[in-house]
Amino acid sequence: MNEKLLIIPEPDFLQGLNDQQRQAVTSTEGPLLVLSGAGTGKTKVLTTRLANLIFSNKAKNFQILAVTFTNKAANEMKRRVESLIKKPIEGMYIGTFHSIGLRILRKNASYVNLKNDFTILDTDDQLRLLKQILSYLNLDNKKHNPKNYLYFIDSLKNYALNFDQISNHEFEIHTNGILSKVYESYQKRLEGFNAVDFGDLILKTLNLLKKNENVLEYYQNTLRYILVDEYQDTNTAQYLLLRLLAAKHQNICCVGDEDQSIYGWRGAQLSNILNFEKHFKKSKIIRLEQNYRSTGNILSAASSIISENTERIGKTLWTNDSDGRKVKVINVDDDTAEAIRMCEIIKQLIEKNKNPNEIAVLTRASFQFKEIEDRFVKEGIKYRVVGGPKFYDRKEIKDAIAYFRIIVNWDDDLALERIINIPKRGLGTKYLSDLYKNSRTKNISLFQSLKEHLALKIFPKKLLDSMNYFVNILESNQKKLSKKIHSDIAGELLEEVGYCDMLKDDKTYESEGRLENLKKLVSDINNRNSLGDFLEEVSLVIDNSSDVNEKKKISLMTIHSAKGLEFDTVLLPGWEEGIFPNQRNIDEHGNKGLEEERRLAYVGITRARNSLSIFFANYRKQYNQSLYRTIPSRFLSELPKKSCDLKVEDKMEKEYPRIIESIKSEKFRVGDKVFHENLGEGIVLGISNDKVQITFQKTKEVVKVLADYLKKLN
């Protein structure tokens, strides 16, 4: 009897993948690093890999963990996977590192001295708490800036360091041993509030898994396949968490691009992706190099610049597309001329019916915006600043959310402190201080302390009445939570406490806008299952982008904000030494700083699909409006001549090509070993005109010296 083999047809979603993409999708077992260059279909690979795991019955939904860096990316991934497999993927662990940490902590809160309804603090709450702690420790806020301590604590948590692990850390040495006391007090107060900060969502999860084998075993057994997006942006704590979770099955797939690692300033560790093969034994690397976004000349420019970096695994982008138009390198006289020239280019494009939404001006830093914005206004060019103040950062929104937080969690002292006198109820700093003193002495919440003061009638009659009214409103609305639509409660609460009347009485244009914002907030709450769910979601909103899909407007943003976006036309102003590369980054971090600047240039260039213009000026305005002479960015010398078209648009037509050419053939380059007669041997960190920045071996000092006094060593 002849047996027929059952052949399962290949799913449609595997069609259209190139060889490397297909390999990345179907190589499901063991550690895998997918090096995905700009525009090579990273999102397609990630979503198709997820779809394939489910389609091939490799794992159930709840056995897959997919980690992204933004909620937007997580939602988009979920939508695309569901579209591919034609069914919902409920139950899958998919979200940001913070949301995954939150999910694990909610289920196991008691292991880390928390109740499962704990609150997540925002930056304002953290700063207020640190001010209180510094005051309690008798430390002057002028000498001991709370923002500095917030930065220290956040950085330590990114490195997975608890307060008892920092005795020899540079931050602890810098603060003369004070930081550990502040950090310890800060953590104890958080526990007292039944609250965490963003750093805790990872660090506490990490501590939980390290100290509780049964919990660790549960998640290791459950999560059989792990996918990580933007792996080059992970910090130490995130890497350690992933390594713990993947330790049993080792089926971890990380997708990233070392050439797009531009967030070192906020804790991202490039070494995580560079050392993937060391961290995960028997791992495999697949390179995605076929670019589907940019023309050949744009790719050539990007590849030429990034090839100067040494800290990279390496890949070469290519395209089947044409070379396209050459990259324009435009020299102008000063910042004003630069802005005028950009406006001319933009207007010409719009006259040719180019969509303004497909045009972007990307700067190294936000201080470059002013001159450009002023010119846009004068020329009548409509624009949007992407990455500006966000909706949830507005004062009225923060106040409203604080009201919602307190009726959900009476232990949220920081929320109560924010709104206890907004609108004004006559509660001065003395009475507030008394309330806090009583709460600390008796180890009770600020709300309980307030109720005790009211019961004992400690306050004057007028204050007593206003505070009783305030407390009664909060308690009555808390009771309504289980009986009434939560959006109705939110709207009524803001009306009853007098917040809406306070804005109405203001009678200004801004107050009208604030009222509209509150209306939008309340309507948004209606789309959530509960007020608690809404607050949790708000706490996890970390996307920095504004609405980039708004029509008929040019996008103005920093290159950092532009990562992940693409435009038909990109303009890159300010390519001069000091601005780009940023001198401070080089001064503080040497060659590592320079290489991050070069990666930033690579990201900026690869945002363009068809047209790219790079600008450099002869002069720049200083803060006092005086002009200073500039030096063309060294990155200009790293551009390939065959792919670029140099446009000199001032009187110095002869001088500037010569200057750029001289940079290309300069005597010294970053990383060279050199010798100085008095200072000895050193390594070149940076070059600025005729001066060379050196770190000398003997003194360990970083010194700028004239190039003529240096000898290059082989």
Short mmCIF file of C-alpha atoms in Angstrom, two decimals, residues 227 252 259 275 279 284 324 482 533 575 629 671 697:
data_model
loop_
_atom_site.label_atom_id
_atom_site.label_comp_id
_atom_site.label_asym_id
_atom_site.label_seq_id
_atom_site.Cartn_x
_atom_site.Cartn_y
_atom_site.Cartn_z
CA LEU A 227 11.74 38.39 20.51
CA ILE A 252 15.87 34.39 22.02
CA ASP A 259 25.02 51.52 13.61
CA ASN A 275 28.85 41.00 22.60
CA HIS A 279 26.47 36.48 26.08
CA LYS A 284 23.76 32.75 15.05
CA GLY A 324 19.13 58.59 -7.88
CA SER A 482 -17.82 50.38 41.24
CA ASP A 533 -6.60 50.69 33.68
CA TRP A 575 27.30 70.19 9.82
CA ARG A 629 34.09 81.42 12.28
CA GLY A 671 42.59 56.82 17.17
CA GLN A 697 49.34 57.82 28.83
#
